[in-house]
mmCIF file of C-alpha atoms in Angstrom:
data_model
loop_
_atom_site.group_PDB
_atom_site.id
_atom_site.type_symbol
_atom_site.label_atom_id
_atom_site.label_comp_id
_atom_site.label_asym_id
_atom_site.label_seq_id
_atom_site.Cartn_x
_atom_site.Cartn_y
_atom_site.Cartn_z
ATOM 1 C CA MET S 1 103.599 82.048 135.307
ATOM 2 C CA THR S 2 107.110 83.186 136.169
ATOM 3 C CA THR S 3 108.579 85.889 138.367
ATOM 4 C CA SER S 4 112.125 87.107 138.809
ATOM 5 C CA ASN S 5 113.621 89.593 141.264
ATOM 6 C CA GLY S 6 110.240 91.000 142.187
ATOM 7 C CA ALA S 7 109.269 91.617 138.561
ATOM 8 C CA PRO S 8 105.573 91.432 137.632
ATOM 9 C CA PRO S 9 104.249 87.914 136.896
ATOM 10 C CA VAL S 10 104.317 87.002 133.226
ATOM 11 C CA PRO S 11 101.209 85.195 131.924
ATOM 12 C CA GLY S 12 101.774 82.789 129.045
ATOM 13 C CA ARG S 13 99.806 85.029 126.667
ATOM 14 C CA ALA S 14 102.496 87.739 126.821
ATOM 15 C CA VAL S 15 104.930 87.329 123.909
ATOM 16 C CA GLY S 16 107.726 89.376 122.351
ATOM 17 C CA LEU S 17 108.633 91.050 125.640
ATOM 18 C CA ALA S 18 112.301 91.666 124.827
ATOM 19 C CA ALA S 19 111.446 93.563 121.653
ATOM 20 C CA ALA S 20 108.658 95.412 123.458
ATOM 21 C CA ARG S 21 111.086 96.545 126.169
ATOM 22 C CA THR S 22 113.340 97.998 123.502
ATOM 23 C CA ARG S 23 110.507 100.207 122.272
ATOM 24 C CA HIS S 24 108.515 100.792 125.471
ATOM 25 C CA GLY S 25 110.915 100.380 128.399
ATOM 26 C CA ASP S 26 109.285 100.155 131.838
ATOM 27 C CA ASP S 27 105.808 100.403 130.332
ATOM 28 C CA VAL S 28 106.132 96.656 129.746
ATOM 29 C CA ASP S 29 106.170 96.112 133.508
ATOM 30 C CA LEU S 30 103.004 98.201 133.817
ATOM 31 C CA LEU S 31 101.408 96.091 131.094
ATOM 32 C CA LEU S 32 102.293 92.856 132.898
ATOM 33 C CA ARG S 33 100.689 94.159 136.087
ATOM 34 C CA MET S 34 97.603 95.242 134.181
ATOM 35 C CA LEU S 35 97.272 91.761 132.643
ATOM 36 C CA GLN S 36 96.758 90.407 136.162
ATOM 37 C CA THR S 37 94.485 93.214 137.384
ATOM 38 C CA GLY S 38 90.703 93.267 137.183
ATOM 39 C CA ASP S 39 88.423 95.887 138.735
ATOM 40 C CA PRO S 40 88.086 95.416 142.521
ATOM 41 C CA LEU S 41 85.208 97.901 142.908
ATOM 42 C CA ALA S 42 83.075 96.283 140.202
ATOM 43 C CA ASP S 43 84.046 92.761 141.259
ATOM 44 C CA ALA S 44 82.861 93.500 144.802
ATOM 45 C CA VAL S 45 79.509 94.736 143.474
ATOM 46 C CA VAL S 46 78.931 91.532 141.500
ATOM 47 C CA ALA S 47 79.775 89.494 144.589
ATOM 48 C CA GLU S 48 77.284 91.623 146.538
ATOM 49 C CA PHE S 49 74.633 91.020 143.861
ATOM 50 C CA ASP S 50 75.118 87.273 144.321
ATOM 51 C CA GLU S 51 74.902 87.573 148.103
ATOM 52 C CA LEU S 52 72.037 90.057 148.488
ATOM 53 C CA GLY S 53 70.107 89.608 145.245
ATOM 54 C CA ALA S 54 67.496 92.082 144.049
ATOM 55 C CA PRO S 55 67.959 94.725 146.782
ATOM 56 C CA ALA S 56 71.586 95.272 145.789
ATOM 57 C CA ARG S 57 70.790 95.364 142.071
ATOM 58 C CA GLU S 58 67.915 97.788 142.598
ATOM 59 C CA ALA S 59 70.082 100.036 144.782
ATOM 60 C CA LEU S 60 72.737 100.189 142.088
ATOM 61 C CA GLN S 61 70.260 100.983 139.331
ATOM 62 C CA ARG S 62 68.528 103.661 141.390
ATOM 63 C CA GLY S 63 71.878 105.159 142.373
ATOM 64 C CA LEU S 64 73.010 105.329 138.751
ATOM 65 C CA VAL S 65 69.834 107.067 137.603
ATOM 66 C CA ALA S 66 68.956 109.257 140.592
ATOM 67 C CA GLY S 67 72.272 109.537 142.404
ATOM 68 C CA ARG S 68 73.914 107.914 145.387
ATOM 69 C CA ALA S 69 72.332 110.345 147.845
ATOM 70 C CA ASP S 70 68.878 109.138 146.782
ATOM 71 C CA VAL S 71 69.514 105.524 147.826
ATOM 72 C CA PRO S 72 68.837 104.751 151.504
ATOM 73 C CA ASP S 73 70.667 101.864 153.160
ATOM 74 C CA VAL S 74 72.843 101.266 150.091
ATOM 75 C CA PRO S 75 74.968 98.105 150.383
ATOM 76 C CA PRO S 76 78.666 98.885 150.948
ATOM 77 C CA ALA S 77 80.095 97.622 147.638
ATOM 78 C CA VAL S 78 77.405 99.386 145.628
ATOM 79 C CA ASP S 79 78.002 102.525 147.676
ATOM 80 C CA ALA S 80 81.742 102.429 146.983
ATOM 81 C CA LEU S 81 81.222 102.057 143.234
ATOM 82 C CA LEU S 82 78.641 104.853 143.122
ATOM 83 C CA ALA S 83 80.992 107.111 145.064
ATOM 84 C CA GLN S 84 83.762 106.474 142.553
ATOM 85 C CA VAL S 85 81.726 107.042 139.394
ATOM 86 C CA GLU S 86 80.007 110.138 140.826
ATOM 87 C CA THR S 87 83.370 111.751 141.573
ATOM 88 C CA VAL S 88 84.130 113.584 138.332
ATOM 89 C CA PRO S 89 87.910 113.987 137.865
ATOM 90 C CA GLY S 90 89.239 117.513 137.515
ATOM 91 C CA TRP S 91 90.537 116.761 134.019
ATOM 92 C CA VAL S 92 87.015 116.181 132.670
ATOM 93 C CA SER S 93 85.803 118.971 130.381
ATOM 94 C CA PRO S 94 82.196 119.989 131.165
ATOM 95 C CA GLU S 95 81.971 121.473 127.679
ATOM 96 C CA LEU S 96 82.843 118.133 126.087
ATOM 97 C CA LEU S 97 80.276 116.321 128.220
ATOM 98 C CA ASP S 98 77.613 118.786 127.111
ATOM 99 C CA THR S 99 78.467 118.589 123.399
ATOM 100 C CA GLY S 100 79.206 114.851 123.257
ATOM 101 C CA ASP S 101 81.711 113.058 121.055
ATOM 102 C CA ARG S 102 80.832 115.134 118.013
ATOM 103 C CA ILE S 103 83.880 113.832 116.144
ATOM 104 C CA SER S 104 82.376 110.344 116.072
ATOM 105 C CA LEU S 105 78.840 111.650 115.629
ATOM 106 C CA ALA S 106 79.802 113.380 112.357
ATOM 107 C CA VAL S 107 80.723 110.078 110.674
ATOM 108 C CA PRO S 108 78.011 109.011 108.174
ATOM 109 C CA PRO S 109 76.034 106.012 109.511
ATOM 110 C CA HIS S 110 77.172 103.458 106.926
ATOM 111 C CA TRP S 111 80.836 104.343 107.424
ATOM 112 C CA ASN S 112 80.351 104.306 111.168
ATOM 113 C CA HIS S 113 78.892 100.793 110.900
ATOM 114 C CA LEU S 114 81.788 99.588 108.742
ATOM 115 C CA ALA S 115 84.356 101.170 111.067
ATOM 116 C CA PHE S 116 82.667 99.601 114.081
ATOM 117 C CA ALA S 117 82.558 96.103 112.587
ATOM 118 C CA GLY S 118 85.662 96.124 110.396
ATOM 119 C CA GLY S 119 87.790 98.200 112.748
ATOM 120 C CA SER S 120 86.675 98.169 116.391
ATOM 121 C CA LEU S 121 85.231 94.703 116.911
ATOM 122 C CA THR S 122 87.596 93.002 114.464
ATOM 123 C CA HIS S 123 90.517 94.267 116.542
ATOM 124 C CA THR S 124 88.811 93.239 119.790
ATOM 125 C CA TYR S 125 88.247 89.719 118.488
ATOM 126 C CA SER S 126 91.802 89.401 117.181
ATOM 127 C CA SER S 127 92.967 88.991 120.797
ATOM 128 C CA PRO S 128 92.956 85.227 121.549
ATOM 129 C CA SER S 129 92.355 85.876 125.239
ATOM 130 C CA MET S 130 89.315 88.060 124.645
ATOM 131 C CA ALA S 131 88.033 85.774 121.901
ATOM 132 C CA ARG S 132 88.347 82.782 124.221
ATOM 133 C CA LEU S 133 86.232 84.524 126.834
ATOM 134 C CA LEU S 134 83.589 85.635 124.370
ATOM 135 C CA VAL S 135 83.260 82.263 122.679
ATOM 136 C CA GLY S 136 83.201 80.639 126.110
ATOM 137 C CA THR S 137 80.098 82.611 127.073
ATOM 138 C CA GLY S 138 78.270 81.118 124.094
ATOM 139 C CA ARG S 139 76.839 84.540 123.360
ATOM 140 C CA LEU S 140 78.545 86.122 120.404
ATOM 141 C CA THR S 141 78.813 83.340 117.845
ATOM 142 C CA ALA S 142 75.187 82.295 118.442
ATOM 143 C CA THR S 143 73.637 85.748 118.870
ATOM 144 C CA ALA S 144 75.978 88.042 116.952
ATOM 145 C CA PRO S 145 73.214 90.360 115.669
ATOM 146 C CA ARG S 146 71.957 91.026 119.186
ATOM 147 C CA ARG S 147 75.434 91.632 120.601
ATOM 148 C CA LEU S 148 76.381 93.865 117.686
ATOM 149 C CA ALA S 149 73.220 95.903 118.264
ATOM 150 C CA GLU S 150 73.711 96.152 122.033
ATOM 151 C CA THR S 151 77.303 97.323 121.722
ATOM 152 C CA GLY S 152 76.319 99.829 119.060
ATOM 153 C CA MET S 153 73.508 101.134 121.236
ATOM 154 C CA TRP S 154 75.872 101.615 124.163
ATOM 155 C CA ALA S 155 78.358 103.484 121.960
ATOM 156 C CA ALA S 156 75.538 105.691 120.674
ATOM 157 C CA ALA S 157 74.317 106.492 124.188
ATOM 158 C CA ALA S 158 77.843 107.206 125.420
ATOM 159 C CA THR S 159 78.661 109.663 122.636
ATOM 160 C CA LEU S 160 75.491 111.786 122.555
ATOM 161 C CA PRO S 161 75.509 115.328 123.970
ATOM 162 C CA GLY S 162 75.050 115.008 127.718
ATOM 163 C CA GLY S 163 75.151 111.233 127.415
ATOM 164 C CA LEU S 164 77.776 110.836 130.149
ATOM 165 C CA ARG S 165 76.177 113.226 132.605
ATOM 166 C CA ARG S 166 75.148 111.479 135.818
ATOM 167 C CA GLY S 167 71.895 109.604 135.307
ATOM 168 C CA ALA S 168 71.940 109.898 131.488
ATOM 169 C CA PRO S 169 71.608 106.681 129.427
ATOM 170 C CA GLY S 170 75.255 106.689 128.337
ATOM 171 C CA TYR S 171 76.485 107.075 131.913
ATOM 172 C CA VAL S 172 74.187 104.323 133.192
ATOM 173 C CA GLN S 173 75.022 101.903 130.375
ATOM 174 C CA THR S 174 78.779 102.521 130.630
ATOM 175 C CA VAL S 175 78.774 101.528 134.296
ATOM 176 C CA GLN S 176 76.578 98.537 133.430
ATOM 177 C CA VAL S 177 79.135 97.480 130.806
ATOM 178 C CA ARG S 178 81.789 97.737 133.520
ATOM 179 C CA LEU S 179 79.730 95.418 135.719
ATOM 180 C CA LEU S 180 79.213 93.055 132.793
ATOM 181 C CA HIS S 181 83.000 92.765 132.606
ATOM 182 C CA ALA S 182 83.025 91.941 136.318
ATOM 183 C CA ARG S 183 80.325 89.298 135.833
ATOM 184 C CA VAL S 184 82.341 87.696 133.037
ATOM 185 C CA ARG S 185 85.426 87.705 135.293
ATOM 186 C CA ALA S 186 83.520 85.994 138.093
ATOM 187 C CA SER S 187 81.999 83.411 135.773
ATOM 188 C CA ALA S 188 85.267 82.625 133.999
ATOM 189 C CA THR S 189 87.123 82.256 137.289
ATOM 190 C CA ARG S 190 84.411 79.968 138.654
ATOM 191 C CA HIS S 191 84.682 77.776 135.559
ATOM 192 C CA GLY S 192 88.436 77.279 135.817
ATOM 193 C CA TRP S 193 89.917 80.178 133.839
ATOM 194 C CA ASP S 194 93.677 79.643 133.496
ATOM 195 C CA ALA S 195 95.074 82.924 134.814
ATOM 196 C CA ASP S 196 98.654 81.668 134.502
ATOM 197 C CA ARG S 197 98.141 81.339 130.753
ATOM 198 C CA TRP S 198 95.718 84.171 130.025
ATOM 199 C CA GLY S 199 96.017 86.681 132.870
ATOM 200 C CA ALA S 200 92.920 87.889 134.685
ATOM 201 C CA PRO S 201 89.701 87.659 132.638
ATOM 202 C CA VAL S 202 88.795 91.045 131.126
ATOM 203 C CA ASN S 203 91.841 92.583 132.754
ATOM 204 C CA GLN S 204 92.977 96.190 132.619
ATOM 205 C CA ALA S 205 95.035 95.613 129.478
ATOM 206 C CA ASP S 206 91.982 94.131 127.759
ATOM 207 C CA VAL S 207 89.866 97.144 128.735
ATOM 208 C CA ALA S 208 92.604 99.455 127.414
ATOM 209 C CA ARG S 209 92.459 97.537 124.151
ATOM 210 C CA THR S 210 88.699 98.083 124.065
ATOM 211 C CA TRP S 211 89.225 101.807 124.764
ATOM 212 C CA LEU S 212 91.459 102.004 121.700
ATOM 213 C CA ASP S 213 88.839 100.068 119.738
ATOM 214 C CA PHE S 214 86.509 103.049 120.066
ATOM 215 C CA THR S 215 89.122 105.756 119.461
ATOM 216 C CA LEU S 216 92.219 104.994 117.409
ATOM 217 C CA VAL S 217 91.152 101.800 115.649
ATOM 218 C CA PRO S 218 87.912 102.927 113.954
ATOM 219 C CA PHE S 219 89.468 106.231 112.924
ATOM 220 C CA THR S 220 92.406 104.371 111.430
ATOM 221 C CA LEU S 221 89.953 102.523 109.215
ATOM 222 C CA LEU S 222 88.107 105.744 108.447
ATOM 223 C CA ALA S 223 91.358 107.524 107.540
ATOM 224 C CA GLY S 224 91.888 104.817 104.942
ATOM 225 C CA ILE S 225 88.709 105.931 103.162
ATOM 226 C CA GLY S 226 89.336 109.652 103.428
ATOM 227 C CA HIS S 227 88.022 110.644 106.876
ATOM 228 C CA HIS S 228 91.144 112.224 108.360
ATOM 229 C CA LEU S 229 91.000 114.087 111.671
ATOM 230 C CA THR S 230 92.750 117.358 112.380
ATOM 231 C CA ALA S 231 94.943 117.701 115.473
ATOM 232 C CA HIS S 232 92.112 119.586 117.211
ATOM 233 C CA GLU S 233 89.594 116.865 116.350
ATOM 234 C CA GLN S 234 91.927 114.174 117.645
ATOM 235 C CA SER S 235 92.365 116.007 120.934
ATOM 236 C CA ARG S 236 88.598 116.347 121.420
ATOM 237 C CA LEU S 237 88.060 112.684 120.598
ATOM 238 C CA TYR S 238 90.564 111.362 123.116
ATOM 239 C CA ARG S 239 89.721 113.832 125.872
ATOM 240 C CA TYR S 240 86.084 112.798 125.645
ATOM 241 C CA TRP S 241 86.993 109.125 125.850
ATOM 242 C CA TRP S 242 89.194 109.732 128.892
ATOM 243 C CA TYR S 243 85.975 110.006 130.873
ATOM 244 C CA VAL S 244 84.550 106.857 129.266
ATOM 245 C CA GLY S 245 87.716 105.083 130.405
ATOM 246 C CA HIS S 246 87.224 106.417 133.918
ATOM 247 C CA LEU S 247 83.633 105.166 134.076
ATOM 248 C CA LEU S 248 84.744 101.771 132.741
ATOM 249 C CA GLY S 249 87.180 101.482 135.656
ATOM 250 C CA LEU S 250 90.287 101.746 133.479
ATOM 251 C CA ASP S 251 93.533 102.649 135.246
ATOM 252 C CA GLU S 252 94.369 106.277 134.393
ATOM 253 C CA ARG S 253 97.981 105.377 133.678
ATOM 254 C CA LEU S 254 96.809 103.599 130.544
ATOM 255 C CA PHE S 255 94.949 106.479 128.908
ATOM 256 C CA LEU S 256 95.369 109.843 130.621
ATOM 257 C CA GLY S 257 97.514 112.148 128.496
ATOM 258 C CA ILE S 258 96.768 110.426 125.187
ATOM 259 C CA GLU S 259 95.529 113.296 123.020
ATOM 260 C CA ASP S 260 96.386 112.195 119.502
ATOM 261 C CA HIS S 261 96.727 109.178 117.270
ATOM 262 C CA GLU S 262 100.514 109.105 117.620
ATOM 263 C CA ARG S 263 100.411 108.548 121.376
ATOM 264 C CA ALA S 264 97.484 106.163 121.032
ATOM 265 C CA ARG S 265 99.494 104.092 118.541
ATOM 266 C CA THR S 266 102.235 103.749 121.140
ATOM 267 C CA LEU S 267 99.777 102.102 123.528
ATOM 268 C CA LEU S 268 98.326 100.014 120.703
ATOM 269 C CA ASP S 269 101.795 98.776 119.755
ATOM 270 C CA LEU S 270 102.518 97.828 123.365
ATOM 271 C CA LEU S 271 99.301 95.788 123.527
ATOM 272 C CA ASP S 272 99.407 94.241 120.061
ATOM 273 C CA SER S 273 103.108 93.419 119.910
ATOM 274 C CA THR S 274 102.883 91.414 123.154
ATOM 275 C CA ALA S 275 99.742 89.467 122.183
ATOM 276 C CA ASP S 276 99.452 86.103 120.481
ATOM 277 C CA ALA S 277 98.216 85.907 116.900
ATOM 278 C CA PRO S 278 94.466 85.514 116.293
ATOM 279 C CA ASP S 279 93.205 81.948 116.703
ATOM 280 C CA ALA S 280 90.203 79.796 115.764
ATOM 281 C CA ASN S 281 88.000 81.570 118.317
ATOM 282 C CA SER S 282 88.955 84.908 116.773
ATOM 283 C CA ARG S 283 88.045 83.652 113.316
ATOM 284 C CA ALA S 284 84.676 82.296 114.496
ATOM 285 C CA LEU S 285 83.767 85.622 116.084
ATOM 286 C CA VAL S 286 84.804 87.667 113.036
ATOM 287 C CA GLU S 287 82.812 85.413 110.725
ATOM 288 C CA ALA S 288 79.671 85.771 112.865
ATOM 289 C CA LEU S 289 80.239 89.513 113.179
ATOM 290 C CA TYR S 290 80.641 90.104 109.445
ATOM 291 C CA THR S 291 77.525 88.093 108.639
ATOM 292 C CA ALA S 292 75.477 90.161 111.091
ATOM 293 C CA ALA S 293 76.990 93.527 110.115
ATOM 294 C CA THR S 294 76.543 93.123 106.364
ATOM 295 C CA ALA S 295 72.963 91.921 106.816
ATOM 296 C CA ASP S 296 72.263 95.128 108.763
ATOM 297 C CA LEU S 297 73.859 97.301 106.091
ATOM 298 C CA ALA S 298 71.934 95.610 103.273
ATOM 299 C CA ALA S 299 68.651 96.000 105.185
ATOM 300 C CA ALA S 300 69.101 99.756 105.737
ATOM 301 C CA PRO S 301 66.675 101.956 103.767
ATOM 302 C CA GLY S 302 68.170 103.009 100.453
ATOM 303 C CA SER S 303 71.094 100.568 100.661
ATOM 304 C CA PRO S 304 73.002 100.616 97.349
ATOM 305 C CA MET S 305 74.235 97.019 97.715
ATOM 306 C CA ASP S 306 73.130 93.607 98.868
ATOM 307 C CA ALA S 307 74.836 91.784 101.735
ATOM 308 C CA ALA S 308 77.430 90.220 99.413
ATOM 309 C CA GLY S 309 78.484 93.632 98.116
ATOM 310 C CA TRP S 310 78.758 95.071 101.610
ATOM 311 C CA ARG S 311 80.777 92.048 102.662
ATOM 312 C CA ASP S 312 83.272 92.614 99.858
ATOM 313 C CA LEU S 313 83.622 96.250 100.936
ATOM 314 C CA LEU S 314 83.948 95.244 104.587
ATOM 315 C CA HIS S 315 86.704 92.769 103.694
ATOM 316 C CA ALA S 316 88.564 95.463 101.752
ATOM 317 C CA VAL S 317 88.474 98.128 104.464
ATOM 318 C CA ALA S 318 89.265 95.619 107.227
ATOM 319 C CA ARG S 319 92.316 94.281 105.368
ATOM 320 C CA SER S 320 93.490 97.838 104.739
ATOM 321 C CA CYS S 321 93.031 98.756 108.410
ATOM 322 C CA HIS S 322 94.604 95.715 110.089
ATOM 323 C CA GLY S 323 97.157 94.645 107.504
ATOM 324 C CA GLU S 324 97.554 91.527 105.427
ATOM 325 C CA GLU S 325 99.084 89.369 108.167
ATOM 326 C CA VAL S 326 96.325 89.930 110.728
ATOM 327 C CA ALA S 327 93.623 89.730 108.047
ATOM 328 C CA ALA S 328 94.935 86.364 106.885
ATOM 329 C CA ALA S 329 95.053 85.077 110.467
ATOM 330 C CA LEU S 330 91.430 86.174 110.916
ATOM 331 C CA GLY S 331 90.317 84.513 107.686
ATOM 332 C CA ILE S 332 89.380 87.799 106.005
ATOM 333 C CA PRO S 333 89.732 87.119 102.256
ATOM 334 C CA GLU S 334 91.025 89.404 99.558
ATOM 335 C CA SER S 335 88.346 91.597 98.053
ATOM 336 C CA PRO S 336 87.499 92.899 94.565
ATOM 337 C CA PHE S 337 86.877 96.285 96.233
ATOM 338 C CA THR S 338 90.520 96.685 97.274
ATOM 339 C CA PRO S 339 91.707 98.333 94.020
ATOM 340 C CA LEU S 340 88.839 100.808 94.329
ATOM 341 C CA LEU S 341 89.725 102.025 97.818
ATOM 342 C CA PRO S 342 92.035 104.866 96.649
ATOM 343 C CA LEU S 343 89.246 106.280 94.445
ATOM 344 C CA LEU S 344 86.743 105.874 97.249
ATOM 345 C CA ALA S 345 89.081 107.585 99.702
ATOM 346 C CA ALA S 346 89.657 110.493 97.334
ATOM 347 C CA GLY S 347 85.928 111.035 96.974
ATOM 348 C CA GLU S 348 85.269 110.841 100.704
ATOM 349 C CA ALA S 349 88.189 113.173 101.462
ATOM 350 C CA THR S 350 86.785 115.715 98.998
ATOM 351 C CA ALA S 351 83.347 115.483 100.581
ATOM 352 C CA ARG S 352 84.806 115.918 104.068
ATOM 353 C CA HIS S 353 86.866 118.928 102.919
ATOM 354 C CA HIS S 354 83.686 120.421 101.467
ATOM 355 C CA ARG S 355 81.838 119.975 104.771
ATOM 356 C CA ARG S 356 84.659 121.769 106.577
ATOM 357 C CA GLN S 357 84.632 124.686 104.157
ATOM 358 C CA VAL S 358 80.888 125.287 103.778
ATOM 359 C CA PRO S 359 79.436 127.185 106.751
ATOM 360 C CA GLY S 360 77.197 124.915 108.791
ATOM 361 C CA ALA S 361 77.865 121.764 106.746
ATOM 362 C CA MET S 362 79.929 119.974 109.374
ATOM 363 C CA ARG S 363 77.498 121.045 112.049
ATOM 364 C CA GLN S 364 74.671 119.574 109.995
ATOM 365 C CA ALA S 365 76.586 116.306 109.645
ATOM 366 C CA GLU S 366 76.948 116.208 113.427
ATOM 367 C CA GLU S 367 73.251 116.916 113.935
ATOM 368 C CA ASP S 368 72.349 114.146 111.485
ATOM 369 C CA GLY S 369 74.554 111.765 113.452
ATOM 370 C CA ILE S 370 72.979 112.861 116.717
ATOM 371 C CA ALA S 371 69.480 112.249 115.347
ATOM 372 C CA ALA S 372 70.422 108.770 114.121
ATOM 373 C CA ARG S 373 71.971 107.799 117.436
ATOM 374 C CA ARG S 374 69.088 109.208 119.457
ATOM 375 C CA GLY S 375 66.906 106.768 117.554
ATOM 376 C CA LEU S 376 69.112 103.896 118.680
ATOM 377 C CA VAL S 377 69.157 105.056 122.290
ATOM 378 C CA ALA S 378 65.362 105.343 122.343
ATOM 379 C CA VAL S 379 65.162 101.630 121.605
ATOM 380 C CA VAL S 380 66.986 100.706 124.797
ATOM 381 C CA THR S 381 65.933 103.463 127.204
ATOM 382 C CA GLY S 382 64.609 101.592 130.210
ATOM 383 C CA SER S 383 65.849 98.283 128.790
ATOM 384 C CA THR S 384 67.229 95.663 131.145
ATOM 385 C CA ALA S 385 69.565 94.107 128.549
ATOM 386 C CA PHE S 386 72.831 94.873 130.331
ATOM 387 C CA GLN S 387 71.251 94.267 133.732
ATOM 388 C CA ASP S 388 70.145 90.819 132.629
ATOM 389 C CA HIS S 389 73.688 89.921 131.570
ATOM 390 C CA ILE S 390 75.039 91.195 134.878
ATOM 391 C CA THR S 391 72.483 89.212 136.853
ATOM 392 C CA HIS S 392 72.692 86.027 134.839
ATOM 393 C CA PRO S 393 76.286 85.031 133.996
#
C-alpha cells in the first residue's frame, strides 16, 4: 500500500488510476477510500454477536421484525444498527415502497433468471477480490444451487410491494445480508486477509458493485434482448434501489442521485476500469453458477429446452452483455445462439411494446411477476438461512 501527500491509500488491486482520473477526477480518491472502508455499524454487531451470543442475535432479529422499541435491554451495537435502519431518509418515496420494484417484477421469470445469472452474478464474480473471498468461504463453488436460490429469494423479497417496509421479509433479509457481509469481513480478517493487496473485505466499493449488479447490469443484458426501459422506468428503478443501498449500509455518495443508466454507467466505469481482470477464482464461480442456473431453467415446468440449450443461450446473452474480452477471461465460450440474438431481441421488443400499448397488459405482467416472487418468499419466510451464515462464519 502506498500513500503520498495525504492521498488515500492505494491497495494493489486498484489499477489504471491515471486513466480513471482523466475520466472521473476526484471520484478516484473517493473510490480509494471506499476500497478501505467496511461497515462499522454492522461490524460492531457481529463482534457483539461473538461476545454475547444468542441474546444479541435474538435482540437483533426481534428488533428487525417488531421494531427497536419492542426490544428491552438491547445491546448497544444492535441498538445502534436498528436505530440507523429504522431512520428512513427523507429522499425515500413511500409510494415506491408500497408498490415495490415493479420495473424488475415485470420481467418474465426465465429472462429474469438469465439476467440474474448471466448479468448480475457474472459481473459480481468477475471481480478477483470478490471472487477470492467467495471461493475462500468454500460456499459457492460447492453449493452453487443453494447460494443462487438464497440470493434470488432475497432479491424477490426486497422487490415485492411493501417488501422494504420495517419488519417485512425484504427489509429483514436485506439487513441480514448486510450482517453477512460483516461476518465475511471478520472471518477474512481473522484468517489473514491481505488488505494491502485487496482492500477491506467486502468494502464499500464492492457493495456499490453489487448495487449495480441488481440495477444497471441485469437491465443491460435485458436491453440486449429487447427489454428497454423508458426514462421514467429507469428513474423508478434506481430510486427504489437507493433505499436498498441504504439498508445495505452503502455510503450515499456512491449511489444517491443516480437516476438513469447513463449515470450508473459512470459509476460502473469507475469500478470496472480500476479492477484487475477476472482470474481463476472468477472462472470457477462462473462455471458453478452456470451449471446451477441452467439446471434450474431446464427443470422449470414447460421449459422449451434442456440444460444444454439453456447454457448455449446463457453463454450468448452473457457474452453480449459483458463483451468479448471479459467473457474470454471468464471462460464463457462462443455460442451458436449468438447469431439469433437480433431476431430474439426484435421479438421481445415487439412483445414489450404490445404490453405497453394494450390497457392493463403491463400491469398484468407485473402482477404475474409479483405472484411468482411471492412464491419464492414463502419458501424462506421464517427461515434462518441468513442468520445461520451470520452466526457461523
